[in-house]
Coordinates of C-alpha atoms in Angstrom, one line a residue:
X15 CA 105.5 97.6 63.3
X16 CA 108.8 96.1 64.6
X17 CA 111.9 95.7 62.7
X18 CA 115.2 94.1 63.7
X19 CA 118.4 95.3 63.3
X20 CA 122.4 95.0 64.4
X21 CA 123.1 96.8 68.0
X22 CA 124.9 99.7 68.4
X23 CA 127.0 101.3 70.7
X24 CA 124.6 103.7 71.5
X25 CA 122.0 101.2 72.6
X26 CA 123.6 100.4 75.7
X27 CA 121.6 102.3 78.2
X28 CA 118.6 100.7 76.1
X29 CA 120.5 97.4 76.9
X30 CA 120.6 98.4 80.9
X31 CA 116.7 98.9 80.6
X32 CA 116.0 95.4 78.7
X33 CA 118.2 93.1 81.0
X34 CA 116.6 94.0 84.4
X35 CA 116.8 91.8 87.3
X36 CA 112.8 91.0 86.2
X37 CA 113.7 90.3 82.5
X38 CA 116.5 88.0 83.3
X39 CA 115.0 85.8 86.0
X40 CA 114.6 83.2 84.2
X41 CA 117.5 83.3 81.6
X42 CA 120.1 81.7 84.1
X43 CA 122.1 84.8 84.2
X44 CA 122.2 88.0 86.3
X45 CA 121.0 91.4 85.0
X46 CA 123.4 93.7 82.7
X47 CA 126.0 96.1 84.3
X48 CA 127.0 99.0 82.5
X49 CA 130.3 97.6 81.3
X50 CA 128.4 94.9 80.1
X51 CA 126.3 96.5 78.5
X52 CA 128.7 99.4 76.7
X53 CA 130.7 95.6 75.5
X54 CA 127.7 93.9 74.3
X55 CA 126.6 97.1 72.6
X56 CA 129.9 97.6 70.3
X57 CA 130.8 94.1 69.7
X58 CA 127.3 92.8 68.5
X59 CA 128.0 92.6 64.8
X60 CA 131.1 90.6 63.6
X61 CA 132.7 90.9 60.5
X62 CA 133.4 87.3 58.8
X63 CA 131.6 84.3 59.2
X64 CA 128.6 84.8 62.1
X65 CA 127.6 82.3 64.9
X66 CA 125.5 84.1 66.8
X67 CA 123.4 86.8 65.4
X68 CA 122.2 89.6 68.1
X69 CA 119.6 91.8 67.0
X70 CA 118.0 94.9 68.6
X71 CA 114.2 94.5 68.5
X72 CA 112.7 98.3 68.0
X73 CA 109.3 99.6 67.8
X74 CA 109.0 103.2 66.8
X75 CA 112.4 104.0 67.1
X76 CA 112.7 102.5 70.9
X77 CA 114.8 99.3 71.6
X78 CA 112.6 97.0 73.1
X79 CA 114.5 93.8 73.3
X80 CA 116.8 91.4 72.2
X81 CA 116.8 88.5 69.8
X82 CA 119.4 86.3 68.7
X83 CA 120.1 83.2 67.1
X84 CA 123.1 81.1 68.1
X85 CA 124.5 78.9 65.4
X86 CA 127.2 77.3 67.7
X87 CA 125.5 74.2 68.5
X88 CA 124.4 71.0 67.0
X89 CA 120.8 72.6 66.3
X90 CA 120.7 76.1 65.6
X91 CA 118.5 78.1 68.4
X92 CA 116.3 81.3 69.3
X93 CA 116.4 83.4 72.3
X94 CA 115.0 86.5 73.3
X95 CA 114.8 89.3 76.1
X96 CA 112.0 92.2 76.2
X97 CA 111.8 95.0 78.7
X98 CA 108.7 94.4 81.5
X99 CA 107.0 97.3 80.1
X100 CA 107.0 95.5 76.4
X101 CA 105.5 92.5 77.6
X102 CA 102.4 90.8 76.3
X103 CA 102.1 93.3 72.8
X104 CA 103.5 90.5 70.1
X105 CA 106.6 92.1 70.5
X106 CA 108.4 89.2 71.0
X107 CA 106.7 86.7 68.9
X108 CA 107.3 89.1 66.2
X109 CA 110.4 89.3 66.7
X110 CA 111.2 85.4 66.7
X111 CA 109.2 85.2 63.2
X112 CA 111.4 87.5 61.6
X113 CA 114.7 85.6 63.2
X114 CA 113.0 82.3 61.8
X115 CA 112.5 84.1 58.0
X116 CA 116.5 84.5 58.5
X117 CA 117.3 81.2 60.0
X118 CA 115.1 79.0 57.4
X119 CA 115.5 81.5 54.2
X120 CA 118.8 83.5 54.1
X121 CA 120.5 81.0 56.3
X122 CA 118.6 77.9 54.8
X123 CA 118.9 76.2 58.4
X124 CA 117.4 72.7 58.3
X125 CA 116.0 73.5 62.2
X126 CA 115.7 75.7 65.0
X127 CA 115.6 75.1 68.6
X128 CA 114.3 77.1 71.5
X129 CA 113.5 76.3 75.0
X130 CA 112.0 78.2 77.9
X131 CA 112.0 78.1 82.3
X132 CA 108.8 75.9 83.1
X133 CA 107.9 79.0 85.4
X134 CA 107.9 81.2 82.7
X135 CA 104.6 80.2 80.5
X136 CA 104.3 83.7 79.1
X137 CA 107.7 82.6 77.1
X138 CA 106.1 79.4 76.3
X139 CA 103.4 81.1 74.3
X140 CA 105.4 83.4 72.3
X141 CA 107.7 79.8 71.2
X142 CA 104.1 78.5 70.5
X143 CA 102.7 81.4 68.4
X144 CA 105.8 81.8 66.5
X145 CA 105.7 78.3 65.0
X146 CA 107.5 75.7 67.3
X147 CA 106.4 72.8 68.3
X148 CA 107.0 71.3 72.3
X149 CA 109.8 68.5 71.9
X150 CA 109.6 67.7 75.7
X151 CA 111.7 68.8 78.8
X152 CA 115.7 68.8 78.9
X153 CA 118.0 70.0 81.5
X154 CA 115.0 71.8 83.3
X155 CA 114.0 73.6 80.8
X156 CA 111.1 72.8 78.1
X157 CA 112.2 72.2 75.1
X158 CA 110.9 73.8 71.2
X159 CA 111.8 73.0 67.7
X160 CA 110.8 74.1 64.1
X161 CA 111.6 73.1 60.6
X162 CA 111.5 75.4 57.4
X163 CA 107.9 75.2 55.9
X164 CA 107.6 72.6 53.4
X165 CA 107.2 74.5 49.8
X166 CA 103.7 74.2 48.3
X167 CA 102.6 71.8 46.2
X168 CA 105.4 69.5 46.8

């Protein structure tokens, strides 16, 4: 069982273990420094209107990743960043499911996008399993979206 929830500043040597130089290979951007990390910890959670949302992904009381949902862009998308040793569990797609049942129901988001390194299939799969749909490639990257179910009987 997973649950999401805001970060706090005494995640970040969780954070130091989650953005290796493995994780972030293929996230265009270079693994977490302590500093980083100690900032990113503590300024997670804004008060007043949100336009990104950065959630700690934990599993029996052990911060396993990061997912977060950036509403600062013409269509509103997913990302997420596990630690190697999480890998291949459901962690992640788990994870992305419940950011979806914020984006579509508390949010009420008309769509999400994701996308993912073409090297990186694993990634790929989770978009896949979670509920997106391939739009094609962009920018070198491929390219996911997803729109709220459709209520029944309508």
């Amino acid at each position: 069982m997973i649950e999401l929830r805001e970060l706090v500043p005494g995640d970040a040597d969780a954070l130091l273990r989650i953005y290796t130089v493995e994780a972030t290979k293929y996230l265009g951007r270079a693994p977490m420094d302590a500093a980083e990390a100690r900032f990113y910890a503590r300024t997670s959670a804004v008060a007043g209107p949100r336009t990104l949302y950065t959630l700690g992904l934990v599993a029996a009381d052990d911060l396993l990743g990061v997912v977060k949902l950036d509403l600062d862009r013409p269509v509103a998308a997913v990302s997420y960043v596990l630690r190697p040793d999480a890998w291949g569990r459901g962690y992640a797609t788990e994870g992305v499911r419940r950011l979806l049942a914020l984006a579509f129901g508390h949010l009420g988001l008309p769509e999400v996008g994701a996308r993912h390194h073409p090297d990186n299939p694993a990634s790929g799969r989770v978009l896949v399993k979670a509920g997106f749909t391939p739009t094609g490639e962009h920018a070198g990257f491929r390219s996911y979206a997803m729109r709220p179910p459709s209520p029944r009987g309508w």
